[in-house]
């Protein structure tokens, strides 16, 4: 077969990368949206306990992520089998989390299932990004951009579907979360089969460890910006269902509003990309951050029944999220291409930063809400609802403003 034919055949497999990214995305952010509320409503677990567990599991990543990176490298010649096993663990743990009544204390079962989910997620993320580097080299030319475009599109679709699916399934089944878990298993089977020929051992990037990335000052700066910039999304994701149900007094609207938010992000992402090509990635990202701050500030003025106004805010903040999810990772990837072009560890650090903000939001905000008397699904006192609004709106504004200042102070030549 000619070289052109090989490249065309390889290019046709890129949808498999989008599917795998969708699977990983479905097991990431949506868990922080649904799992805490599910265990509060279904089993009466306290918000403070759930937040502590989520934070503790993120601390576990500090230890296990480098070990999983080494394991991925050790198993490079058997990566296809290793990925299949890890996906099976991930899917099984999702079923255990949402579709099986806890055979032990619900909090311990929650911790056990999430340990399996997060460990498999980390291992698969490391393998996936490493294989993406090899794939881009096979494609040549703009291979990195092509792989990234398919991967990030798939991730956005995965987040959209997984965020809204459990709420939407309440209309057709009495066990919507069990249906969501079984749907996740079906997707897992499909993507494993679609990617089965992609885990070749040849031309995989060499492991270099995290040290090379952390020694680089611009990379550290971008990681810090990423930490601060991801935190507002973590806060809003953790509190979204509680805010819609209790502050807006709009139970049943969670699904449509979530879908509106993430669809806005997905539709806006390519627009932000084109704007970045014309005006520069940093300047465009600054504009997105400003829009996000203004949108969250408007939430402070909402009350019961303000569904239409909140829908407009979801569109604006979702569109701003499209910039966050595409431009800031692109800046980080550009830096990685300069300092560690054959290593996936930098992307592992980037993934860890995102996961850590989600856990940090949970361990701080959920206990804080419980401390002022907030309870899911009940009539809450005005002071508890006011505190919920402050956490949902004011905290993201502050964190986003810090990220904006730090980004504005970063010279383009440093990146």
CSV table of C-alpha atoms in Angstrom, one decimal:
chain,number,residue,atom,x,y,z
A,1,UNK,CA,0.0,0.0,0.0
A,2,UNK,CA,1.3,3.5,-0.8
A,3,UNK,CA,2.3,6.0,1.9
A,4,UNK,CA,-0.7,8.1,1.0
A,5,UNK,CA,-3.0,5.1,1.3
A,6,UNK,CA,-1.6,4.3,4.7
A,7,UNK,CA,-2.0,7.9,5.9
A,8,UNK,CA,-5.6,7.9,4.6
A,9,UNK,CA,-6.4,4.7,6.4
A,10,UNK,CA,-4.8,5.9,9.6
A,11,UNK,CA,-6.7,9.2,9.4
A,12,UNK,CA,-10.0,7.3,9.1
A,13,UNK,CA,-9.4,5.9,12.6
A,14,UNK,CA,-9.4,9.3,14.3
A,15,UNK,CA,-13.1,8.9,15.2
A,16,UNK,CA,-12.0,6.1,17.5
A,17,UNK,CA,-9.9,8.6,19.4
A,18,UNK,CA,-13.0,10.9,19.8
A,19,UNK,CA,-14.9,7.9,21.2
A,20,UNK,CA,-12.2,7.0,23.7
A,21,UNK,CA,-12.0,10.7,24.8
A,22,UNK,CA,-15.8,10.7,25.2
A,23,UNK,CA,-15.6,7.6,27.4
A,24,UNK,CA,-12.9,9.2,29.7
A,25,UNK,CA,-14.7,12.5,29.8
A,26,UNK,CA,-17.9,10.8,30.9
A,27,UNK,CA,-16.1,9.3,33.8
A,28,UNK,CA,-14.6,12.6,34.9
A,29,UNK,CA,-16.5,15.9,35.5
A,30,UNK,CA,-20.0,14.4,35.4
A,31,UNK,CA,-19.1,12.2,38.4
A,32,UNK,CA,-18.7,15.3,40.5
A,33,UNK,CA,-22.0,16.6,39.2
A,34,UNK,CA,-24.1,13.5,39.9
A,35,UNK,CA,-22.4,11.2,42.4
A,36,UNK,CA,-22.5,13.4,45.6
A,37,UNK,CA,-26.2,14.3,45.1
A,38,UNK,CA,-27.0,10.7,44.3
A,39,UNK,CA,-25.5,9.3,47.5
A,40,UNK,CA,-27.0,12.1,49.6
A,41,UNK,CA,-30.5,11.6,48.2
A,42,UNK,CA,-30.4,7.8,47.9
A,43,UNK,CA,-28.5,6.7,51.0
A,44,UNK,CA,-28.4,9.8,53.2
A,45,UNK,CA,-24.6,10.2,53.3
A,46,UNK,CA,-23.5,13.5,54.6
A,47,UNK,CA,-22.1,16.2,52.3
A,48,UNK,CA,-19.1,16.7,54.5
A,49,UNK,CA,-18.2,13.0,54.5
A,50,UNK,CA,-18.5,12.8,50.7
A,51,UNK,CA,-16.3,15.9,50.2
A,52,UNK,CA,-13.7,14.4,52.5
A,53,UNK,CA,-13.6,11.1,50.6
A,54,UNK,CA,-13.3,13.0,47.2
A,55,UNK,CA,-10.4,15.0,48.5
A,56,UNK,CA,-8.7,12.0,50.0
A,57,UNK,CA,-8.9,10.2,46.7
A,58,UNK,CA,-7.3,13.1,44.9
A,59,UNK,CA,-4.4,13.0,47.3
A,60,UNK,CA,-4.0,9.4,46.4
A,61,UNK,CA,-3.4,10.5,42.8
A,62,UNK,CA,-0.3,12.4,44.0
A,63,UNK,CA,1.2,9.0,44.8
A,64,UNK,CA,-0.3,6.7,42.3
A,65,UNK,CA,-0.2,8.8,39.1
A,66,UNK,CA,3.6,8.5,38.7
A,67,UNK,CA,3.4,4.8,39.5
A,68,UNK,CA,0.7,4.3,36.9
A,69,UNK,CA,2.9,6.2,34.4
A,70,UNK,CA,5.7,3.7,35.1
A,71,UNK,CA,3.2,0.8,34.8
A,72,UNK,CA,2.0,2.1,31.5
A,73,UNK,CA,5.6,2.2,30.3
A,74,UNK,CA,6.3,-1.3,31.6
A,75,UNK,CA,3.3,-2.7,29.8
A,76,UNK,CA,3.9,-0.8,26.5
A,77,UNK,CA,4.3,-4.0,24.5
A,78,UNK,CA,1.0,-5.2,26.0
A,79,UNK,CA,-0.8,-1.9,26.1
A,80,UNK,CA,-3.9,-3.1,24.2
A,81,UNK,CA,-4.6,-5.8,26.8
A,82,UNK,CA,-3.8,-3.4,29.7
A,83,UNK,CA,-6.2,-0.8,28.3
A,84,UNK,CA,-8.9,-3.4,27.9
A,85,UNK,CA,-8.5,-4.5,31.5
A,86,UNK,CA,-8.5,-0.9,32.8
A,87,UNK,CA,-11.6,-0.1,30.8
A,88,UNK,CA,-13.3,-3.2,32.3
A,89,UNK,CA,-12.4,-2.0,35.8
A,90,UNK,CA,-13.7,1.5,35.0
A,91,UNK,CA,-17.0,0.2,33.6
A,92,UNK,CA,-17.4,-2.2,36.5
A,93,UNK,CA,-16.8,0.4,39.1
A,94,UNK,CA,-19.4,2.7,37.4
A,95,UNK,CA,-21.9,0.0,37.7
A,96,UNK,CA,-21.0,-0.6,41.3
A,97,UNK,CA,-21.2,3.1,42.0
A,98,UNK,CA,-24.7,3.8,40.5
A,99,UNK,CA,-26.4,0.4,39.8
A,100,UNK,CA,-25.7,-1.8,42.8
A,101,UNK,CA,-27.0,-1.2,46.3
A,102,UNK,CA,-24.0,-0.9,48.6
A,103,UNK,CA,-23.2,-4.3,50.3
A,104,UNK,CA,-21.3,-2.3,53.0
A,105,UNK,CA,-21.7,1.1,54.5
A,106,UNK,CA,-22.6,3.5,51.6
A,107,UNK,CA,-19.7,5.9,52.3
A,108,UNK,CA,-17.2,3.1,52.2
A,109,UNK,CA,-18.7,1.7,49.1
A,110,UNK,CA,-18.6,5.2,47.5
A,111,UNK,CA,-14.9,5.4,48.4
A,112,UNK,CA,-14.1,1.9,47.1
A,113,UNK,CA,-15.9,2.4,43.8
A,114,UNK,CA,-14.4,5.8,43.2
A,115,UNK,CA,-10.9,4.5,44.0
A,116,UNK,CA,-11.3,2.0,41.1
A,117,UNK,CA,-12.8,4.6,38.8
A,118,UNK,CA,-10.1,7.2,39.4
A,119,UNK,CA,-7.2,4.7,39.2
A,120,UNK,CA,-8.5,3.3,36.0
A,121,UNK,CA,-9.2,6.8,34.7
A,122,UNK,CA,-5.6,7.9,35.4
A,123,UNK,CA,-4.0,4.9,33.8
A,124,UNK,CA,-6.2,5.2,30.7
A,125,UNK,CA,-5.5,8.9,30.4
A,126,UNK,CA,-1.8,8.4,30.5
A,127,UNK,CA,-2.0,5.6,27.9
A,128,UNK,CA,-4.3,7.6,25.7
A,129,UNK,CA,-2.3,10.8,25.5
A,130,UNK,CA,0.9,8.8,25.0
A,131,UNK,CA,-0.7,7.0,22.0
A,132,UNK,CA,-2.0,10.3,20.8
A,133,UNK,CA,1.6,11.6,20.4
A,134,UNK,CA,2.5,8.5,18.4
A,135,UNK,CA,-0.6,8.9,16.3
A,136,UNK,CA,0.2,12.5,15.5
A,137,UNK,CA,3.7,11.5,14.4
A,138,UNK,CA,2.2,8.9,12.0
A,139,UNK,CA,-0.1,11.5,10.5
A,140,UNK,CA,2.7,14.0,10.0
A,141,UNK,CA,2.3,17.6,9.2
A,142,UNK,CA,-0.6,19.0,11.3
A,143,UNK,CA,-1.0,15.6,13.0
A,144,UNK,CA,-1.0,17.0,16.5
A,145,UNK,CA,-3.8,19.5,15.6
A,146,UNK,CA,-5.9,16.8,13.9
A,147,UNK,CA,-5.6,14.4,16.8
A,148,UNK,CA,-6.3,17.2,19.3
A,149,UNK,CA,-9.4,18.4,17.3
A,150,UNK,CA,-10.9,14.9,17.3
A,151,UNK,CA,-10.0,14.2,20.9
A,152,UNK,CA,-11.3,17.4,22.4
A,153,UNK,CA,-14.5,17.3,20.3
A,154,UNK,CA,-15.1,13.8,21.6
A,155,UNK,CA,-14.4,14.9,25.2
A,156,UNK,CA,-16.9,17.7,24.9
A,157,UNK,CA,-19.6,15.4,23.5
A,158,UNK,CA,-18.9,12.9,26.3
A,159,UNK,CA,-19.3,15.5,29.0
A,160,UNK,CA,-22.5,16.8,27.4
A,161,UNK,CA,-24.1,13.4,27.2
A,162,UNK,CA,-22.9,12.1,30.6
A,163,UNK,CA,-23.9,15.3,32.4
A,164,UNK,CA,-27.5,15.2,31.2
A,165,UNK,CA,-28.1,11.5,30.7
A,166,UNK,CA,-29.1,10.5,34.3
A,167,UNK,CA,-31.5,13.4,34.6
A,168,UNK,CA,-33.0,12.7,31.2
A,169,UNK,CA,-33.4,9.0,32.0
A,170,UNK,CA,-35.7,9.9,34.9
A,171,UNK,CA,-38.4,10.4,32.3
A,172,UNK,CA,-38.2,6.8,31.1
A,173,UNK,CA,-37.0,4.7,34.0
A,174,UNK,CA,-37.2,4.5,37.8
A,175,UNK,CA,-33.5,3.8,38.0
A,176,UNK,CA,-31.9,6.5,35.8
A,177,UNK,CA,-28.4,6.1,37.3
A,178,UNK,CA,-28.4,2.4,36.7
A,179,UNK,CA,-29.4,3.1,33.1
A,180,UNK,CA,-26.5,5.6,32.9
A,181,UNK,CA,-24.0,3.0,34.2
A,182,UNK,CA,-25.2,0.4,31.8
A,183,UNK,CA,-25.0,2.9,28.9
A,184,UNK,CA,-21.4,3.6,30.0
A,185,UNK,CA,-20.6,-0.1,29.8
A,186,UNK,CA,-22.0,-0.3,26.2
A,187,UNK,CA,-19.9,2.7,25.2
A,188,UNK,CA,-16.8,1.1,26.8
A,189,UNK,CA,-17.3,-2.1,24.7
A,190,UNK,CA,-17.6,0.0,21.5
A,191,UNK,CA,-14.6,2.2,22.0
A,192,UNK,CA,-12.3,-0.7,23.1
A,193,UNK,CA,-13.2,-2.5,19.9
A,194,UNK,CA,-12.7,0.7,17.8
A,195,UNK,CA,-9.3,1.3,19.4
A,196,UNK,CA,-8.1,-2.3,19.5
A,197,UNK,CA,-5.6,-1.8,16.6
A,198,UNK,CA,-4.2,1.5,17.8
A,199,UNK,CA,-2.2,0.4,20.8
A,200,UNK,CA,0.9,-0.5,18.9
A,201,UNK,CA,4.1,-0.7,20.8
A,202,UNK,CA,6.3,0.9,18.2
A,203,UNK,CA,7.0,4.6,18.2
A,204,UNK,CA,5.4,5.3,21.6
A,205,UNK,CA,6.9,8.3,23.4
A,206,UNK,CA,9.7,7.7,25.8
A,207,UNK,CA,8.9,8.2,29.5
A,208,UNK,CA,10.8,11.1,31.0
A,209,UNK,CA,9.1,11.6,34.4
A,210,UNK,CA,7.5,14.7,35.8
A,211,UNK,CA,10.8,16.4,36.7
A,212,UNK,CA,11.5,17.8,33.3
A,213,UNK,CA,8.1,19.5,33.2
A,214,UNK,CA,8.2,20.8,36.7
A,215,UNK,CA,11.7,22.3,36.2
A,216,UNK,CA,10.4,24.5,33.4
A,217,UNK,CA,9.2,27.9,34.7
A,218,UNK,CA,6.7,28.6,31.9
A,219,UNK,CA,5.2,25.1,32.3
A,220,UNK,CA,4.8,25.7,36.1
A,221,UNK,CA,3.2,29.0,35.4
A,222,UNK,CA,0.7,27.4,33.0
A,223,UNK,CA,-0.1,24.6,35.4
A,224,UNK,CA,-0.8,27.2,38.1
A,225,UNK,CA,-3.1,29.2,35.7
A,226,UNK,CA,-4.7,25.9,34.8
A,227,UNK,CA,-5.3,25.1,38.4
A,228,UNK,CA,-6.9,28.5,39.1
A,229,UNK,CA,-8.9,28.5,35.9
A,230,UNK,CA,-10.3,25.0,36.4
A,231,UNK,CA,-11.4,25.7,39.9
A,232,UNK,CA,-14.4,27.8,39.0
A,233,UNK,CA,-15.7,25.0,36.8
A,234,UNK,CA,-15.1,22.6,39.6
A,235,UNK,CA,-17.1,24.8,42.0
A,236,UNK,CA,-20.0,25.3,39.7
A,237,UNK,CA,-20.1,21.6,38.7
A,238,UNK,CA,-20.1,20.5,42.3
A,239,UNK,CA,-23.0,22.8,43.2
A,240,UNK,CA,-25.0,23.0,40.0
A,241,UNK,CA,-27.7,20.4,40.9
A,242,UNK,CA,-28.1,21.8,44.4
A,243,UNK,CA,-28.3,25.4,43.0
A,244,UNK,CA,-31.0,24.6,40.4
A,245,UNK,CA,-33.1,22.5,42.8
A,246,UNK,CA,-32.9,24.7,45.9
A,247,UNK,CA,-32.0,28.3,45.0
A,248,UNK,CA,-33.9,28.5,41.7
A,249,UNK,CA,-36.6,26.2,43.1
A,250,UNK,CA,-36.7,24.5,39.7
A,251,UNK,CA,-36.5,20.7,40.2
A,252,UNK,CA,-36.7,19.0,36.9
A,253,UNK,CA,-34.8,21.7,35.0
A,254,UNK,CA,-31.3,20.4,35.9
A,255,UNK,CA,-31.0,18.2,32.8
A,256,UNK,CA,-32.0,20.9,30.2
A,257,UNK,CA,-29.9,23.5,31.8
A,258,UNK,CA,-26.9,21.2,32.0
A,259,UNK,CA,-27.3,20.3,28.4
A,260,UNK,CA,-27.6,24.0,27.5
A,261,UNK,CA,-24.4,24.7,29.4
A,262,UNK,CA,-22.2,22.0,27.8
A,263,UNK,CA,-23.7,22.3,24.3
A,264,UNK,CA,-22.8,26.0,24.4
A,265,UNK,CA,-19.2,25.0,25.3
A,266,UNK,CA,-19.1,22.5,22.5
A,267,UNK,CA,-20.5,24.9,19.9
A,268,UNK,CA,-18.3,27.8,21.0
A,269,UNK,CA,-15.1,25.8,21.0
A,270,UNK,CA,-14.4,26.0,17.2
A,271,UNK,CA,-15.3,29.7,17.2
A,272,UNK,CA,-12.8,30.4,20.0
A,273,UNK,CA,-10.2,28.4,18.0
A,274,UNK,CA,-10.7,30.6,14.9
A,275,UNK,CA,-10.6,33.7,17.0
A,276,UNK,CA,-7.3,32.5,18.5
A,277,UNK,CA,-5.8,32.1,15.0
A,278,UNK,CA,-6.6,35.7,14.3
A,279,UNK,CA,-6.1,37.5,17.6
A,280,UNK,CA,-3.8,35.1,19.4
A,281,UNK,CA,-4.5,32.4,21.9
A,282,UNK,CA,-3.7,34.4,25.0
A,283,UNK,CA,-5.8,37.5,24.1
A,284,UNK,CA,-8.7,35.3,23.1
A,285,UNK,CA,-8.5,33.3,26.3
A,286,UNK,CA,-8.5,36.6,28.3
A,287,UNK,CA,-11.8,37.6,26.5
A,288,UNK,CA,-13.3,34.2,27.5
A,289,UNK,CA,-12.3,34.7,31.1
A,290,UNK,CA,-13.9,38.1,31.2
A,291,UNK,CA,-17.2,36.7,29.9
A,292,UNK,CA,-17.1,34.0,32.5
A,293,UNK,CA,-16.6,36.4,35.3
A,294,UNK,CA,-19.5,38.6,34.2
A,295,UNK,CA,-21.7,35.6,33.8
A,296,UNK,CA,-21.0,34.3,37.3
A,297,UNK,CA,-21.4,37.7,38.8
A,298,UNK,CA,-25.0,37.9,37.4
A,299,UNK,CA,-25.9,34.7,39.3
A,300,UNK,CA,-25.7,36.7,42.5
A,301,UNK,CA,-29.0,38.5,41.6
A,302,UNK,CA,-31.0,35.3,40.9
A,303,UNK,CA,-33.8,33.9,43.0
A,304,UNK,CA,-36.6,31.4,42.9
A,305,UNK,CA,-38.1,31.0,39.4
A,306,UNK,CA,-35.4,32.9,37.5
A,307,UNK,CA,-35.0,30.0,35.1
A,308,UNK,CA,-34.9,32.0,31.9
A,309,UNK,CA,-32.2,34.3,33.3
A,310,UNK,CA,-30.2,31.4,34.5
A,311,UNK,CA,-30.5,29.8,31.0
A,312,UNK,CA,-28.9,32.9,29.5
A,313,UNK,CA,-26.1,32.7,32.1
A,314,UNK,CA,-25.6,29.0,31.2
A,315,UNK,CA,-25.2,29.9,27.5
A,316,UNK,CA,-22.7,32.7,28.3
A,317,UNK,CA,-20.7,30.7,30.9
A,318,UNK,CA,-20.8,27.6,28.7
A,319,UNK,CA,-19.5,29.5,25.8
A,320,UNK,CA,-16.7,30.8,28.0
A,321,UNK,CA,-15.9,27.2,29.1
A,322,UNK,CA,-15.3,26.4,25.4
A,323,UNK,CA,-12.4,28.8,25.5
A,324,UNK,CA,-11.0,27.2,28.7
A,325,UNK,CA,-11.2,23.7,27.3
A,326,UNK,CA,-9.5,24.4,24.1
A,327,UNK,CA,-7.1,27.4,24.3
A,328,UNK,CA,-5.4,26.9,27.7
A,329,UNK,CA,-4.6,23.2,27.0
A,330,UNK,CA,-3.3,24.3,23.6
A,331,UNK,CA,-0.9,26.8,25.2
A,332,UNK,CA,0.3,24.1,27.5
A,333,UNK,CA,0.6,21.6,24.7
A,334,UNK,CA,2.7,24.2,22.7
A,335,UNK,CA,5.1,24.4,25.7
A,336,UNK,CA,5.2,20.7,26.0
A,337,UNK,CA,6.2,20.4,22.4
A,338,UNK,CA,9.2,22.6,23.1
A,339,UNK,CA,10.5,21.0,26.3
A,340,UNK,CA,9.2,17.4,26.2
A,341,UNK,CA,7.9,16.6,22.8
A,342,UNK,CA,8.0,12.8,23.3
A,343,UNK,CA,6.6,12.6,26.8
A,344,UNK,CA,3.0,12.3,28.0
A,345,UNK,CA,3.8,13.1,31.6
A,346,UNK,CA,3.1,16.8,31.1
A,347,UNK,CA,-0.5,15.9,30.1
A,348,UNK,CA,-0.7,13.7,33.1
A,349,UNK,CA,0.1,16.7,35.3
A,350,UNK,CA,-2.5,18.7,33.4
A,351,UNK,CA,-5.1,16.1,34.0
A,352,UNK,CA,-4.2,15.9,37.7
A,353,UNK,CA,-4.6,19.6,38.1
A,354,UNK,CA,-8.1,19.4,36.8
A,355,UNK,CA,-9.0,16.4,39.0
A,356,UNK,CA,-7.5,18.1,42.0
A,357,UNK,CA,-9.6,21.2,41.6
A,358,UNK,CA,-12.8,19.1,41.5
A,359,UNK,CA,-11.9,17.3,44.7
A,360,UNK,CA,-10.8,20.6,46.4
A,361,UNK,CA,-14.1,22.2,45.6
A,362,UNK,CA,-15.9,19.2,47.1
A,363,UNK,CA,-14.0,19.0,50.3
A,364,UNK,CA,-14.3,22.7,51.0
A,365,UNK,CA,-17.8,23.6,49.8
A,366,UNK,CA,-19.9,20.6,50.6
A,367,UNK,CA,-19.0,20.6,54.3
A,368,UNK,CA,-19.3,24.4,54.4
A,369,UNK,CA,-22.9,24.1,53.0
A,370,UNK,CA,-23.8,21.4,55.5
A,371,UNK,CA,-22.4,23.6,58.4
A,372,UNK,CA,-24.9,26.4,57.6
A,373,UNK,CA,-27.8,23.9,57.6
A,374,UNK,CA,-28.2,23.2,53.9
A,375,UNK,CA,-29.9,19.9,53.1
A,376,UNK,CA,-30.6,18.6,49.6
A,377,UNK,CA,-34.2,18.1,48.6
A,378,UNK,CA,-35.7,20.0,51.6
A,379,UNK,CA,-36.9,23.5,52.4
A,380,UNK,CA,-33.7,25.4,53.4
A,381,UNK,CA,-33.4,28.5,55.5
A,382,UNK,CA,-32.6,31.8,53.7
A,383,UNK,CA,-29.1,32.0,55.1
A,384,UNK,CA,-28.3,28.6,53.7
A,385,UNK,CA,-29.6,29.5,50.3
A,386,UNK,CA,-27.7,32.8,50.4
A,387,UNK,CA,-24.5,30.9,51.2
A,388,UNK,CA,-25.1,28.5,48.3
A,389,UNK,CA,-25.5,31.5,46.0
A,390,UNK,CA,-22.2,33.0,47.2
A,391,UNK,CA,-20.3,29.8,46.8
A,392,UNK,CA,-21.8,29.1,43.4
A,393,UNK,CA,-21.2,32.6,42.0
A,394,UNK,CA,-18.7,34.7,44.0
A,395,UNK,CA,-16.0,32.0,44.6
A,396,UNK,CA,-15.7,31.3,40.8
A,397,UNK,CA,-15.5,35.0,40.1
A,398,UNK,CA,-12.6,35.4,42.5
A,399,UNK,CA,-10.7,32.4,41.3
A,400,UNK,CA,-11.2,33.2,37.6
A,401,UNK,CA,-10.0,36.8,38.3
A,402,UNK,CA,-6.8,35.4,39.9
A,403,UNK,CA,-6.2,33.2,36.8
A,404,UNK,CA,-6.9,36.2,34.5
A,405,UNK,CA,-4.3,38.4,36.3
A,406,UNK,CA,-1.7,35.6,36.2
A,407,UNK,CA,-2.3,35.0,32.5
A,408,UNK,CA,-2.2,38.7,31.7
A,409,UNK,CA,1.2,38.9,33.5
A,410,UNK,CA,2.6,36.0,31.5
A,411,UNK,CA,4.8,37.1,28.5
A,412,UNK,CA,4.0,35.4,25.2
A,413,UNK,CA,7.7,34.7,24.6
A,414,UNK,CA,7.7,32.6,27.8
A,415,UNK,CA,5.3,30.2,26.2
